[in-house]
C-alpha atoms as a printed R data frame, in Angstrom:
    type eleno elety resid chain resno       x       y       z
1   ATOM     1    CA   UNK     A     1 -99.902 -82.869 -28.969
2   ATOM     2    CA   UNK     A     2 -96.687 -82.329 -30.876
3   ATOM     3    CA   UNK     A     3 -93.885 -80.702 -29.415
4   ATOM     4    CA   UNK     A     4 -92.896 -77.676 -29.834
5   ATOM     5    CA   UNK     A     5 -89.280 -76.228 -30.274
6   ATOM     6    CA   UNK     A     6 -88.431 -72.380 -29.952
7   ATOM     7    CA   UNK     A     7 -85.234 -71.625 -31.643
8   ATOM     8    CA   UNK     A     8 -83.786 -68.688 -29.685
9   ATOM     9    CA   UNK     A     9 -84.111 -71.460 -26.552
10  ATOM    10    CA   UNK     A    10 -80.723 -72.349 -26.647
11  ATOM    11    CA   UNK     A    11 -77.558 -71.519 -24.049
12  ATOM    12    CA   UNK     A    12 -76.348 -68.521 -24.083
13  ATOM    13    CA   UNK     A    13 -72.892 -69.633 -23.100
14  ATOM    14    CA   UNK     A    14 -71.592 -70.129 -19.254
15  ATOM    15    CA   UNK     A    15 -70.372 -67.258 -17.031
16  ATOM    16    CA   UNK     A    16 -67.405 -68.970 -17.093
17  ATOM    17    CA   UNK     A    17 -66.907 -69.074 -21.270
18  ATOM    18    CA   UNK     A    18 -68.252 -65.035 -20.862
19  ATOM    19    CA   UNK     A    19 -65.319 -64.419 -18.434
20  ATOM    20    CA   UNK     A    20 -62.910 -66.391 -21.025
21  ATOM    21    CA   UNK     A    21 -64.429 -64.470 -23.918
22  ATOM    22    CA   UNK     A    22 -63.929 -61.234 -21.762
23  ATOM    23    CA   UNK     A    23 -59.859 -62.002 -20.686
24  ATOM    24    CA   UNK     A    24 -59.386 -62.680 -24.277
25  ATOM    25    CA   UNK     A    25 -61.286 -59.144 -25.513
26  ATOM    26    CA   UNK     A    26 -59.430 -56.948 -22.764
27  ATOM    27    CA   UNK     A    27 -55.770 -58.772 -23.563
28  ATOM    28    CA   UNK     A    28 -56.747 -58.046 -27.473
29  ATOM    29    CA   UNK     A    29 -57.502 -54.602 -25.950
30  ATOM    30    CA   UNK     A    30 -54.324 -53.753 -24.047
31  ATOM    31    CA   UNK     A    31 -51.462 -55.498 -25.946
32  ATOM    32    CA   UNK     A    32 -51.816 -52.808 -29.057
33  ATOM    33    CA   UNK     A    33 -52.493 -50.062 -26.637
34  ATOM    34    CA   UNK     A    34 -49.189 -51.209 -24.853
35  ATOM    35    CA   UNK     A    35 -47.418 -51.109 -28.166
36  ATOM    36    CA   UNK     A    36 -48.250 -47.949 -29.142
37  ATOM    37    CA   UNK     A    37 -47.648 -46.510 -25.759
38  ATOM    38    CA   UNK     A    38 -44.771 -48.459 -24.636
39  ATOM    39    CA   UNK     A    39 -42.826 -46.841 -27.678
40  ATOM    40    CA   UNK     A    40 -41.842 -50.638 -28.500
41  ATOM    41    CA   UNK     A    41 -38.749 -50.981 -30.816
42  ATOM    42    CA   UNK     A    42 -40.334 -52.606 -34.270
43  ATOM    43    CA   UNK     A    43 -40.423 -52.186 -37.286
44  ATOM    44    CA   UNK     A    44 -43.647 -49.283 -38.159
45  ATOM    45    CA   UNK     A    45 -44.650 -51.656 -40.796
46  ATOM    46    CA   UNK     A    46 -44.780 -54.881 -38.239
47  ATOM    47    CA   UNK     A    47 -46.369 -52.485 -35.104
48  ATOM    48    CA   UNK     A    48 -49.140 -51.725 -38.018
49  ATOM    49    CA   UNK     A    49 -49.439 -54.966 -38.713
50  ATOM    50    CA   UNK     A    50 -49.485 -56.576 -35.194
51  ATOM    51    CA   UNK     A    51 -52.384 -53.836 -34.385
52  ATOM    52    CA   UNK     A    52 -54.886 -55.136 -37.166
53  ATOM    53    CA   UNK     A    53 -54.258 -58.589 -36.508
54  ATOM    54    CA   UNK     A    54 -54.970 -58.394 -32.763
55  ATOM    55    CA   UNK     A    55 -58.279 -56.359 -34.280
56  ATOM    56    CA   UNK     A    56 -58.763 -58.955 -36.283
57  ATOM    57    CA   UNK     A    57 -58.322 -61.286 -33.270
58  ATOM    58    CA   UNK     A    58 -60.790 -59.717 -30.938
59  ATOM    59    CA   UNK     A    59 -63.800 -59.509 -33.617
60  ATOM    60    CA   UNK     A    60 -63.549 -63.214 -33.762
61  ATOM    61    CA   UNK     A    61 -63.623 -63.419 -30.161
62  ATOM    62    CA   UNK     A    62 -66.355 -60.967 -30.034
63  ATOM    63    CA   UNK     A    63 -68.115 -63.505 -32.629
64  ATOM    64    CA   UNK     A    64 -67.329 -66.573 -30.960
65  ATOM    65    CA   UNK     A    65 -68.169 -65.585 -27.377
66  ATOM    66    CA   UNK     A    66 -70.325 -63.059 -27.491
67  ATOM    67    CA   UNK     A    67 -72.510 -63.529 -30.345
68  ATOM    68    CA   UNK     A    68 -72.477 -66.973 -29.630
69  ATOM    69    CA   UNK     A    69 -71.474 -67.955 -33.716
70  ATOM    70    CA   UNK     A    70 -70.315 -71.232 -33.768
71  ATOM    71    CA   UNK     A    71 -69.340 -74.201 -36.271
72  ATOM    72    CA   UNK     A    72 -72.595 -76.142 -36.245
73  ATOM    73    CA   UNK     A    73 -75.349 -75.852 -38.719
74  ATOM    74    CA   UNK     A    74 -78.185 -75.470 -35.703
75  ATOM    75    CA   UNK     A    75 -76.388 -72.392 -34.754
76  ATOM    76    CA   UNK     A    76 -76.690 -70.750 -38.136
77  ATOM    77    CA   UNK     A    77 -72.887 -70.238 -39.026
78  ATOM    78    CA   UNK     A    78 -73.232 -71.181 -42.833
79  ATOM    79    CA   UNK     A    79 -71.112 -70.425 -45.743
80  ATOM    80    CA   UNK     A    80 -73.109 -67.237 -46.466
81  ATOM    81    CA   UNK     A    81 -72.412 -66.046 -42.684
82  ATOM    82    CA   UNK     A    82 -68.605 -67.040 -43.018
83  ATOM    83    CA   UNK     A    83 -68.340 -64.874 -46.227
84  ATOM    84    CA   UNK     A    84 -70.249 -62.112 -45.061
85  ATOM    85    CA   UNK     A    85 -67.963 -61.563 -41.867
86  ATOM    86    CA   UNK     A    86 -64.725 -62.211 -43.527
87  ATOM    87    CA   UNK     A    87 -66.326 -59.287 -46.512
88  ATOM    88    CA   UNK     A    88 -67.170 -57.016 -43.085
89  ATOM    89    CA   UNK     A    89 -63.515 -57.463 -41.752
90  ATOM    90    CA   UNK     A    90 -61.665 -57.020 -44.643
91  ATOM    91    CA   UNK     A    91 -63.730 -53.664 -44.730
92  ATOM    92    CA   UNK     A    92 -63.049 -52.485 -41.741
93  ATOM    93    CA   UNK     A    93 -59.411 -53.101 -41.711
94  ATOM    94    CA   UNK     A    94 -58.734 -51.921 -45.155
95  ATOM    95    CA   UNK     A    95 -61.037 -48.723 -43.994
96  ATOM    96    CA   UNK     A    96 -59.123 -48.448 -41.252
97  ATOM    97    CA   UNK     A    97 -55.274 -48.390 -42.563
98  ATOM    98    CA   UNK     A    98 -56.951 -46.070 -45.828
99  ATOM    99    CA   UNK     A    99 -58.380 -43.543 -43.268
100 ATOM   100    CA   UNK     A   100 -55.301 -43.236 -41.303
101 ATOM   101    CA   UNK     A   101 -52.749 -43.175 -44.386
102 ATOM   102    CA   UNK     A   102 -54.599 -40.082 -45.445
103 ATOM   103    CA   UNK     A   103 -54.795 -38.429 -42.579
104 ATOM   104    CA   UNK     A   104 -51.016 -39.218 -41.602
105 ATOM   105    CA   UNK     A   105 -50.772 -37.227 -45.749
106 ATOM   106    CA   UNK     A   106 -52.892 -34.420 -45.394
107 ATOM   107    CA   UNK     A   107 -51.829 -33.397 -41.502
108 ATOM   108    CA   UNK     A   108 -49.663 -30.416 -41.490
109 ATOM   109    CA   UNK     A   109 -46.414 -30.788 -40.443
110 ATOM   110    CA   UNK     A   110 -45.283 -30.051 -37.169
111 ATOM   111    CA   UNK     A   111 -42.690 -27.365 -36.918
112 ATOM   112    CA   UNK     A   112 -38.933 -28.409 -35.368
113 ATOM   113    CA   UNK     A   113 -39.405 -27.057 -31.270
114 ATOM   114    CA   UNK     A   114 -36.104 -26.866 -31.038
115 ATOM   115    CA   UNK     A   115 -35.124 -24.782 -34.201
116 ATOM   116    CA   UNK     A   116 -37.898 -22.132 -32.871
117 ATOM   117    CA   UNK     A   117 -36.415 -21.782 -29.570
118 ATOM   118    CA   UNK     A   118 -32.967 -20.921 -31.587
119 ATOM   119    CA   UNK     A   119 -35.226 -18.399 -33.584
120 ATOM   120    CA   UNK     A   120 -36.452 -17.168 -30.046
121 ATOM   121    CA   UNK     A   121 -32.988 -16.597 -28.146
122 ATOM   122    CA   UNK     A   122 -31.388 -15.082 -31.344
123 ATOM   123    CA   UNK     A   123 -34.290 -12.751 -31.336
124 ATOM   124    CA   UNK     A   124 -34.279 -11.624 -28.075
């Protein structure tokens, strides 16, 4: 009889690369979060960009690890699957900066506390 070979047979990774793949997704997690709320002296421009590159970061983790994509042919990352996660990034990201620009333009703007506590005390 011939043998027969199931494709979705094959490793799923080791706890051990999970727990990697994890570290790496929860460090790509907290160092942004830390920027943002650590109030860390850079540039807006560079904070932005360290954000979406750590983003970009942890999808290819997520990819890697996770999803199990690798660089062999058996595994199924082609050319077509290279493009079409690079197309879904670039999506995302772009989406991402366009959504908040506009909201960062159309929010109202926040009135000065301290000029309407002057308003207050010359009031009464």
């Amino acid at each position: 009889m011939s043998e027969h070979v199931n494709p979705h047979s094959g490793s799923h990774g080791t706890m051990g690369r999970l727990m990697i793949g994890f570290a790496m997704a929860a460090i790509l997690t907290i160092l942004p979060f830390g920027l943002v709320m650590g109030e860390v002296d850079l540039p807006r421009n560079l904070t932005i960009a360290l954000i979406m590159g750590m983003g970009a970061l942890q999808i290819i983790v997520h990819l890697v690890y996770f999803l199990h994509v690798g660089t062999s042919s058996e595994e199924g990352w082609t050319l077509v699957a290279t493009i079409f996660s690079v197309i879904i990034l670039v999506i995302v990201l772009a989406g991402s900066l366009w959504v908040m620009h506009n909201m960062n333009e159309n929010m109202m703007p926040m009135p000065d506390m301290e000029q309407m506590m002057n308003l207050q005390s010359q009031q009464g």
